[in-house]
Short mmCIF file of C-alpha atoms and ligand atoms in Angstrom, two decimals:
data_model
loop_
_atom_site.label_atom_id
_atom_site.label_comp_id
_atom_site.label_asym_id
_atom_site.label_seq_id
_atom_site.Cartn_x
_atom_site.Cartn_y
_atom_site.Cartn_z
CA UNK A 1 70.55 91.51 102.07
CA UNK A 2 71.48 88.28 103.60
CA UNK A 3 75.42 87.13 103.50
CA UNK A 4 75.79 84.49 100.52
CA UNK A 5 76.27 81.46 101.66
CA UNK A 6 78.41 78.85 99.69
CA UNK A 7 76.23 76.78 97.10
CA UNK A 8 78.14 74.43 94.90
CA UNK A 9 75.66 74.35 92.61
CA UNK A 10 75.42 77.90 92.18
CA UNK A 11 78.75 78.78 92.83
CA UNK A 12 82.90 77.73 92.49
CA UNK A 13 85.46 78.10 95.04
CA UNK A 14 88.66 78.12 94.95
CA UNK A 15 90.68 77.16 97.85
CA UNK A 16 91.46 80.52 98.85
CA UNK A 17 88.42 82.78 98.15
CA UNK A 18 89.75 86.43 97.57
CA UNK A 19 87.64 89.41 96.84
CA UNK A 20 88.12 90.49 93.39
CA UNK A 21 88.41 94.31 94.15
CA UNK A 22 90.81 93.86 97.21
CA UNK A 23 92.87 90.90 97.20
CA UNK A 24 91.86 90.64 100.96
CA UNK A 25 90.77 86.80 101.41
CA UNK A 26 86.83 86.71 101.64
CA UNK A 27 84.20 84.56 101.66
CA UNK A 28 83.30 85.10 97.69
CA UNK A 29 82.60 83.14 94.94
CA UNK A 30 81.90 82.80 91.28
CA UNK A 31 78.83 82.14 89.88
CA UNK A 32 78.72 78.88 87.41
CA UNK A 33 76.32 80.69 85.05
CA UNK A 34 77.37 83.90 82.73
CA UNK A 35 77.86 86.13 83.65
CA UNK A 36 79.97 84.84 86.45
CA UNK A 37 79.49 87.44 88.81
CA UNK A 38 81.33 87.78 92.23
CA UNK A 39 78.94 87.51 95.40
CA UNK A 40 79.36 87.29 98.73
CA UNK A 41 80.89 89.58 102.00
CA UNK A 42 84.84 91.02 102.51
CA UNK A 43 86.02 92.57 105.38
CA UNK A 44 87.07 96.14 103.69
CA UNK A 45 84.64 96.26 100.81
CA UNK A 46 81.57 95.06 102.87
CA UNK A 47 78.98 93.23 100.47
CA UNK A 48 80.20 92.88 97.02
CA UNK A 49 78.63 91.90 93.99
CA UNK A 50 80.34 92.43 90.77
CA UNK A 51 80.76 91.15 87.03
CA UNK A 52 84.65 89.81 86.20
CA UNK A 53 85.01 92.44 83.78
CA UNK A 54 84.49 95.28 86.34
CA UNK A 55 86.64 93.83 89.10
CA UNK A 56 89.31 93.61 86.00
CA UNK A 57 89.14 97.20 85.04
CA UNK A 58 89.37 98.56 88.79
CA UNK A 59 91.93 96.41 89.61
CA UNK A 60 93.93 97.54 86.46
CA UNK A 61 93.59 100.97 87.33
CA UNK A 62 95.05 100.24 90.30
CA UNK A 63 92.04 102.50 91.96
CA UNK A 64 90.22 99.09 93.95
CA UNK A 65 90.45 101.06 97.08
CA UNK A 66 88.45 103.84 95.47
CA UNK A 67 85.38 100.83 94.41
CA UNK A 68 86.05 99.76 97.99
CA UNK A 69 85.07 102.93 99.62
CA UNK A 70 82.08 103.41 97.53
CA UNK A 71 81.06 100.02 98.56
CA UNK A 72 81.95 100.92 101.93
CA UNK A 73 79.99 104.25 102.09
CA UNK A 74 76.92 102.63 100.02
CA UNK A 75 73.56 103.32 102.33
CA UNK A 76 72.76 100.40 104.86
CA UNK A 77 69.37 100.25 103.51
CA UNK A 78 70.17 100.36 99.75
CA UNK A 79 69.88 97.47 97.65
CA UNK A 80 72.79 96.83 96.45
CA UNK A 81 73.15 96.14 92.80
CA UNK A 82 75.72 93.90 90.69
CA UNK A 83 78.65 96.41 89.71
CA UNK A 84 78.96 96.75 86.00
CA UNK A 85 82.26 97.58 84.37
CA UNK A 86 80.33 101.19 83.20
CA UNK A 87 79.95 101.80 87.28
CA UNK A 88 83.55 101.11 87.33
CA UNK A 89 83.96 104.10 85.17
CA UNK A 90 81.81 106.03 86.77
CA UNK A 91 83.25 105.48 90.51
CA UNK A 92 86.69 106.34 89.24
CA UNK A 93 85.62 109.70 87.35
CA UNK A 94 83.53 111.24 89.68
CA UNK A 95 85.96 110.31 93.04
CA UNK A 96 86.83 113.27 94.69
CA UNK A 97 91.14 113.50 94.27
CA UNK A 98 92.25 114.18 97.75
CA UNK A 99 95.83 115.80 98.61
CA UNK A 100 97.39 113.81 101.56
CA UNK A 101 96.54 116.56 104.17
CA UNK A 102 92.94 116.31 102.87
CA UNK A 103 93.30 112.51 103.50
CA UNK A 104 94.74 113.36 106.64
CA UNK A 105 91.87 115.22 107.51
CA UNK A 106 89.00 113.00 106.20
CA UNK A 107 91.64 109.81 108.46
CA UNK A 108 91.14 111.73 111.58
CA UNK A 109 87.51 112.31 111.25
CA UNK A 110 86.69 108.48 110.16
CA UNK A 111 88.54 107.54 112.84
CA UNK A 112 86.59 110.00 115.61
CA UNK A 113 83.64 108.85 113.90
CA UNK A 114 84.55 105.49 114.87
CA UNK A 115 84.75 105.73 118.49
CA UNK A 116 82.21 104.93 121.00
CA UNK A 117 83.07 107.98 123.17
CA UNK A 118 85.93 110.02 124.31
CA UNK A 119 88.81 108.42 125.55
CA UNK A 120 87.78 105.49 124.04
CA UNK A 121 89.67 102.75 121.28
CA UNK A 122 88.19 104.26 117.69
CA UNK A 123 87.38 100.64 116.14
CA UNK A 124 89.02 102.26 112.83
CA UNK A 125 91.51 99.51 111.79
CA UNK A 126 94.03 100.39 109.42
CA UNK A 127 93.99 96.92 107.59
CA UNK A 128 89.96 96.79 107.16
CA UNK A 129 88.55 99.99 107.22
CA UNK A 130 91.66 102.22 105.10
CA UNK A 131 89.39 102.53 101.52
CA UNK A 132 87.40 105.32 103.83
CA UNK A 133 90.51 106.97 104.49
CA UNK A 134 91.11 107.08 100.87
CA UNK A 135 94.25 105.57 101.36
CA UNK A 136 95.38 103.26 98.65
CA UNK A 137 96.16 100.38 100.99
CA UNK A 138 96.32 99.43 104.69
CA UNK A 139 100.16 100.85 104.96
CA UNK A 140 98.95 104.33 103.88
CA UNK A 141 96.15 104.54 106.21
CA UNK A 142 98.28 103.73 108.80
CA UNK A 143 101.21 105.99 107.97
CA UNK A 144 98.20 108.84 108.32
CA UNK A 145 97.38 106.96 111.94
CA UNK A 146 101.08 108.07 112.92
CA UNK A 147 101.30 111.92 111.69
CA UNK A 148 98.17 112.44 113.42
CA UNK A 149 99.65 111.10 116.54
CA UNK A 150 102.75 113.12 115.32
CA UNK A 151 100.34 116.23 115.58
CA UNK A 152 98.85 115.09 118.93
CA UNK A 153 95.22 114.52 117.21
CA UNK A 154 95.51 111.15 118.60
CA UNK A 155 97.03 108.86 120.94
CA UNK A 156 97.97 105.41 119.46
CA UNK A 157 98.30 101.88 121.52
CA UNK A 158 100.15 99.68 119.18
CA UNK A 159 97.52 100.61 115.74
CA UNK A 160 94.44 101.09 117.37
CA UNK A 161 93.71 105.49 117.82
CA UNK A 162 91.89 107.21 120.86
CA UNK A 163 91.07 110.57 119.42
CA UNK A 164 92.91 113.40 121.88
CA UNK A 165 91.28 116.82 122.86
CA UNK A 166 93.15 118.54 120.30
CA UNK A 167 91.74 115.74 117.95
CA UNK A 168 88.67 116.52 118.60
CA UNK A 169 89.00 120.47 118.21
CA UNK A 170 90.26 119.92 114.51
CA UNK A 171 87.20 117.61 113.66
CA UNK A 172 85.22 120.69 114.70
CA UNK A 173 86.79 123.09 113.13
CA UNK A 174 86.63 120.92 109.76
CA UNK A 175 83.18 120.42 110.64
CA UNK A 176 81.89 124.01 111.64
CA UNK A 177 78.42 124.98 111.10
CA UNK A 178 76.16 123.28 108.44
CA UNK A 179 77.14 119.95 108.80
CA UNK A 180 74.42 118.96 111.29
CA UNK A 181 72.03 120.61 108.04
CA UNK A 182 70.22 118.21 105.31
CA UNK A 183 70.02 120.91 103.20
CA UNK A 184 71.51 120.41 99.36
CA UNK A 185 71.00 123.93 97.65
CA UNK A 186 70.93 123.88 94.25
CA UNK A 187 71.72 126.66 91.83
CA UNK A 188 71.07 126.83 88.49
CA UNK A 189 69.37 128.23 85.63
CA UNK A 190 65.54 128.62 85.92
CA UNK A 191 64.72 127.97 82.74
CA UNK A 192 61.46 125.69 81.47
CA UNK A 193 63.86 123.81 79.77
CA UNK A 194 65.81 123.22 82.60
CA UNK A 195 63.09 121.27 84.45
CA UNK A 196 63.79 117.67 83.60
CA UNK A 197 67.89 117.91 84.97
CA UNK A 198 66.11 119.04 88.32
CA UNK A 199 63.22 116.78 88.39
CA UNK A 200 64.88 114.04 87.24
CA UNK A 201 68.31 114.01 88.00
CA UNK A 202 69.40 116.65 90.77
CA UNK A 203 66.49 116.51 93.16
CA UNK A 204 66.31 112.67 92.64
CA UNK A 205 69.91 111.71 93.19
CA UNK A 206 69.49 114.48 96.51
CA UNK A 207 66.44 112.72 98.09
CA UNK A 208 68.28 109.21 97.91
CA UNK A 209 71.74 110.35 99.51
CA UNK A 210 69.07 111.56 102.36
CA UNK A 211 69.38 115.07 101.56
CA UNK A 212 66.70 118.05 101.53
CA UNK A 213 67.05 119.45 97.34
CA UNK A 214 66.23 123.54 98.37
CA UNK A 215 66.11 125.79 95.07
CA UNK A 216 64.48 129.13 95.14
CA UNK A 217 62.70 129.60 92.03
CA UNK A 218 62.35 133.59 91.33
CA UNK A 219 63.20 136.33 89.73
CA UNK A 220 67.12 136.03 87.93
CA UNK A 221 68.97 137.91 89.78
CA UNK A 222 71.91 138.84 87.87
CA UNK A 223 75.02 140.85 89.63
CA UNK A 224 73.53 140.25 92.79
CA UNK A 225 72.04 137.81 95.56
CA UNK A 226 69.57 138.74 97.77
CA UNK A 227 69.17 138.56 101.60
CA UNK A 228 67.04 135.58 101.44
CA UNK A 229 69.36 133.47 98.79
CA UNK A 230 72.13 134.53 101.08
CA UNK A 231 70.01 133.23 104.51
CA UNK A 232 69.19 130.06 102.77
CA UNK A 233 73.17 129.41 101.09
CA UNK A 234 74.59 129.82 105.17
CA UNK A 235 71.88 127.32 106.17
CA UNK A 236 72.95 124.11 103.87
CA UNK A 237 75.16 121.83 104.27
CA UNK A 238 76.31 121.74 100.87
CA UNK A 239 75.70 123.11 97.36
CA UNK A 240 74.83 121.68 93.92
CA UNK A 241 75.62 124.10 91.16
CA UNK A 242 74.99 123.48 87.55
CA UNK A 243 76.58 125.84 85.02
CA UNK A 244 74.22 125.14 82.26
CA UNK A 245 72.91 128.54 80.48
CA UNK A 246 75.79 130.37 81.84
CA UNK A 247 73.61 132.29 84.72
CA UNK A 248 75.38 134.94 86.56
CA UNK A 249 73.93 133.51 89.97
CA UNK A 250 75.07 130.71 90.12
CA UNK A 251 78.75 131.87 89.77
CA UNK A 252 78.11 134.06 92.54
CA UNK A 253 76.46 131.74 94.61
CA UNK A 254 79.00 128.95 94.34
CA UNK A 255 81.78 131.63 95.32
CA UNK A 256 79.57 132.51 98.14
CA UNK A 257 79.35 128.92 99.30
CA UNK A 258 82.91 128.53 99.19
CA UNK A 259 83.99 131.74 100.92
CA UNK A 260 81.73 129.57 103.71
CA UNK A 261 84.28 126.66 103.51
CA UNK A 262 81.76 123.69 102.19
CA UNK A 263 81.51 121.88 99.31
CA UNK A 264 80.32 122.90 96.13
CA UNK A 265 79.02 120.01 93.17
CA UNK A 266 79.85 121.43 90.00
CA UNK A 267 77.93 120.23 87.00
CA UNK A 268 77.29 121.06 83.85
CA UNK A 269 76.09 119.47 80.62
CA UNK A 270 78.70 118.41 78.47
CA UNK A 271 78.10 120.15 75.16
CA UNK A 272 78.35 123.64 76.95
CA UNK A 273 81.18 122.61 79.36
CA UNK A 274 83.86 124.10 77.11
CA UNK A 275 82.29 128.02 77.51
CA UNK A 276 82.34 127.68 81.20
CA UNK A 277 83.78 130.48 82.79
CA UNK A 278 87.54 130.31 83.23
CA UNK A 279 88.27 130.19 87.02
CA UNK A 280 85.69 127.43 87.48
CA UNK A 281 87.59 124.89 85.34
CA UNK A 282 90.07 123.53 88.01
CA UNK A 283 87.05 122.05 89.37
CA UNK A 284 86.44 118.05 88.50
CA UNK A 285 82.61 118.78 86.60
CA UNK A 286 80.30 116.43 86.14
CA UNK A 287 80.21 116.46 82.79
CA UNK A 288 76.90 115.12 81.72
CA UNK A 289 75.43 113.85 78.69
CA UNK A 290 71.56 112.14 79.62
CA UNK A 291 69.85 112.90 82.62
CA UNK A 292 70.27 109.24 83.81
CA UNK A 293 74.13 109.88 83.45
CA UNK A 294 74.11 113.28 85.87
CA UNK A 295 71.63 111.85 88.29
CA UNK A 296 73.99 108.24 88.74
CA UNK A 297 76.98 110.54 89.12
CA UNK A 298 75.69 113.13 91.02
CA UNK A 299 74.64 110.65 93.60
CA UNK A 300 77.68 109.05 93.51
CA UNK A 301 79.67 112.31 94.11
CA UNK A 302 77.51 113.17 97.07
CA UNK A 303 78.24 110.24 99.24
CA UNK A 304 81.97 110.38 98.07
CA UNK A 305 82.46 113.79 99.43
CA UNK A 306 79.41 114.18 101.94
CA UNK A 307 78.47 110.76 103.32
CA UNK A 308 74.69 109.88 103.70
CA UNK A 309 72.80 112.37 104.90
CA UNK A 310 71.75 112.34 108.57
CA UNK A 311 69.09 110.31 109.78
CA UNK A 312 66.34 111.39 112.17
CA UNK A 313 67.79 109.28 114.54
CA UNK A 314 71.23 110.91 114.27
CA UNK A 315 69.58 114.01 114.23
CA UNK A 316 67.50 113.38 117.78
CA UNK A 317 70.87 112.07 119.16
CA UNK A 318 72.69 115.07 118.81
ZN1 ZN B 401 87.29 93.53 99.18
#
């Protein structure tokens, strides 16, 4: 979509246009019609469109940064849509809760990502690009800058990073084999009933993050997983599990995906949440109640903790 370009007759200004989720100054302006909404471009949310009352509640929460890097990680080909206060919600429920050595982690491989080539400046900048860090503001992202220079992941000049060789190593590590896959599997209960959650949420909210849905529909195999399940688990990139029915499989394949070290989506639907098995629980669920409510969140969860899938242009480039 094309930048918004100042209309007074469509739009106020005040003299110093801020963006409503960051505070950052930004070409952005109100609407003179209800509902008011936001428009226009900032440097560390990107495009932004949203209602006053949804810019109020993030901002409250003191969680902007967390609408900011949704923004930020939104597909380039999407069409972006006005944020509603009830995709407020929804952003700050389903965001993954990082530790600061996770952040550390996910800093270090933005910042690689970043960067042309080896040896080169990452164009990662502390004070723009910090909501994809997950850092809270531009003072935490760059605190993360320094400890990995601490740890010899990078070398800094003044703020700006060049990943090191050692850098580089950890990203791979973190990275390891399946990440270069498209493949989302998905394990759940293969009941009839089941049906509309796959075909209208899960497989859905898969294809548009740019992922390939893979669920093997056979026999239930309880206290077990066979050869093929166990081919197809190593071969994804990540898994979406839904705990709905209580199947034996899918506990065991979502242990078997993490014993690989990737991520694991854990849904279920709300009403049955409670019964879910007691070691899964320290997991954040996505508790849903409609199928429009799993497949919005389950999309949203997938580019929080995955990214958008890879392209077939990434893919060739590799
Ligand atoms: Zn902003």
């Amino acid at each position: 979509m094309a930048r918004v370009l100042f209309d007074p007759n469509v739009y106020v200004r005040n003299d110093m246009p801020k963006c409503p989720i960051c505070s950052t100054n930004a070409d952005i302006y109100r609407r003179l019609r209800p509902p008011e909404i936001f428009e226009g471009w900032c440097e560390v949310c990107g495009d932004v469109s949203i209602t006053p009352d949804a810019a109020e509640r993030a901002r409250r929460a003191g969680k902007g940064y967390l609408l900011s890097a949704a923004l930020k990680q939104r597909p380039a080909n999407q069409e972006y849509e006005t944020i509603r206060q009830q995709d407020v919600e929804r952003i700050l429920k389903d965001a993954p809760d990082f530790t600061p050595l996770e952040k550390l982690d996910i800093a270090l491989s933005v910042v690689a990502s970043m960067s042309d080539r080896p040896g080169a400046l990452s164009r990662f900048s502390h004070s723009q690009d910090y909501p994809l860090a997950y850092a809270a503001s531009p003072d935490e992202a760059l605190f993360y800058l320094r400890e990995l220079a601490e740890k010899g992941y990078v070398h800094l000049e003044h703020v700006s990073a060049i990943v090191t060789m050692p850098g580089y190593e950890r990203v791979e590590q973190m990275n390891k084999v399946g990440r270069q896959s498209r493949i989302a599997f998905v394990a759940m209960w293969f009941d009839p009933s089941r049906n509309p959650i796959y075909d209208e949420a899960i497989a859905p909210a898969i294809v548009e993050a740019a992922y390939q849905p893979l669920r093997i529909d056979k026999f239930e195999h309880v206290n077990r997983i066979d050869d093929e399940i166990i081919g197809q688990i190593k071969r994804s990139r990540f898994m979406v599990a839904d705990f709905t029915g209580q199947r034996a499989g899918v506990y065991f394949e979502a242990g078997l995906m993490l014993g690989l070290n990737r991520n694991v989506i854990w849904m279920c639907d709300k009403k049955e949440l409670p019964s879910v098995h007691f070691d899964t629980r320290q997991y954040n669920f996505i508790d849903y109640e409609s199928t429009a409510d799993a497949k919005a969140r389950l999309f949203n969860r997938i580019l929080a903790i995955e990214g958008e899938g890879p392209t077939d242009s990434k893919l060739e480039n590799l």
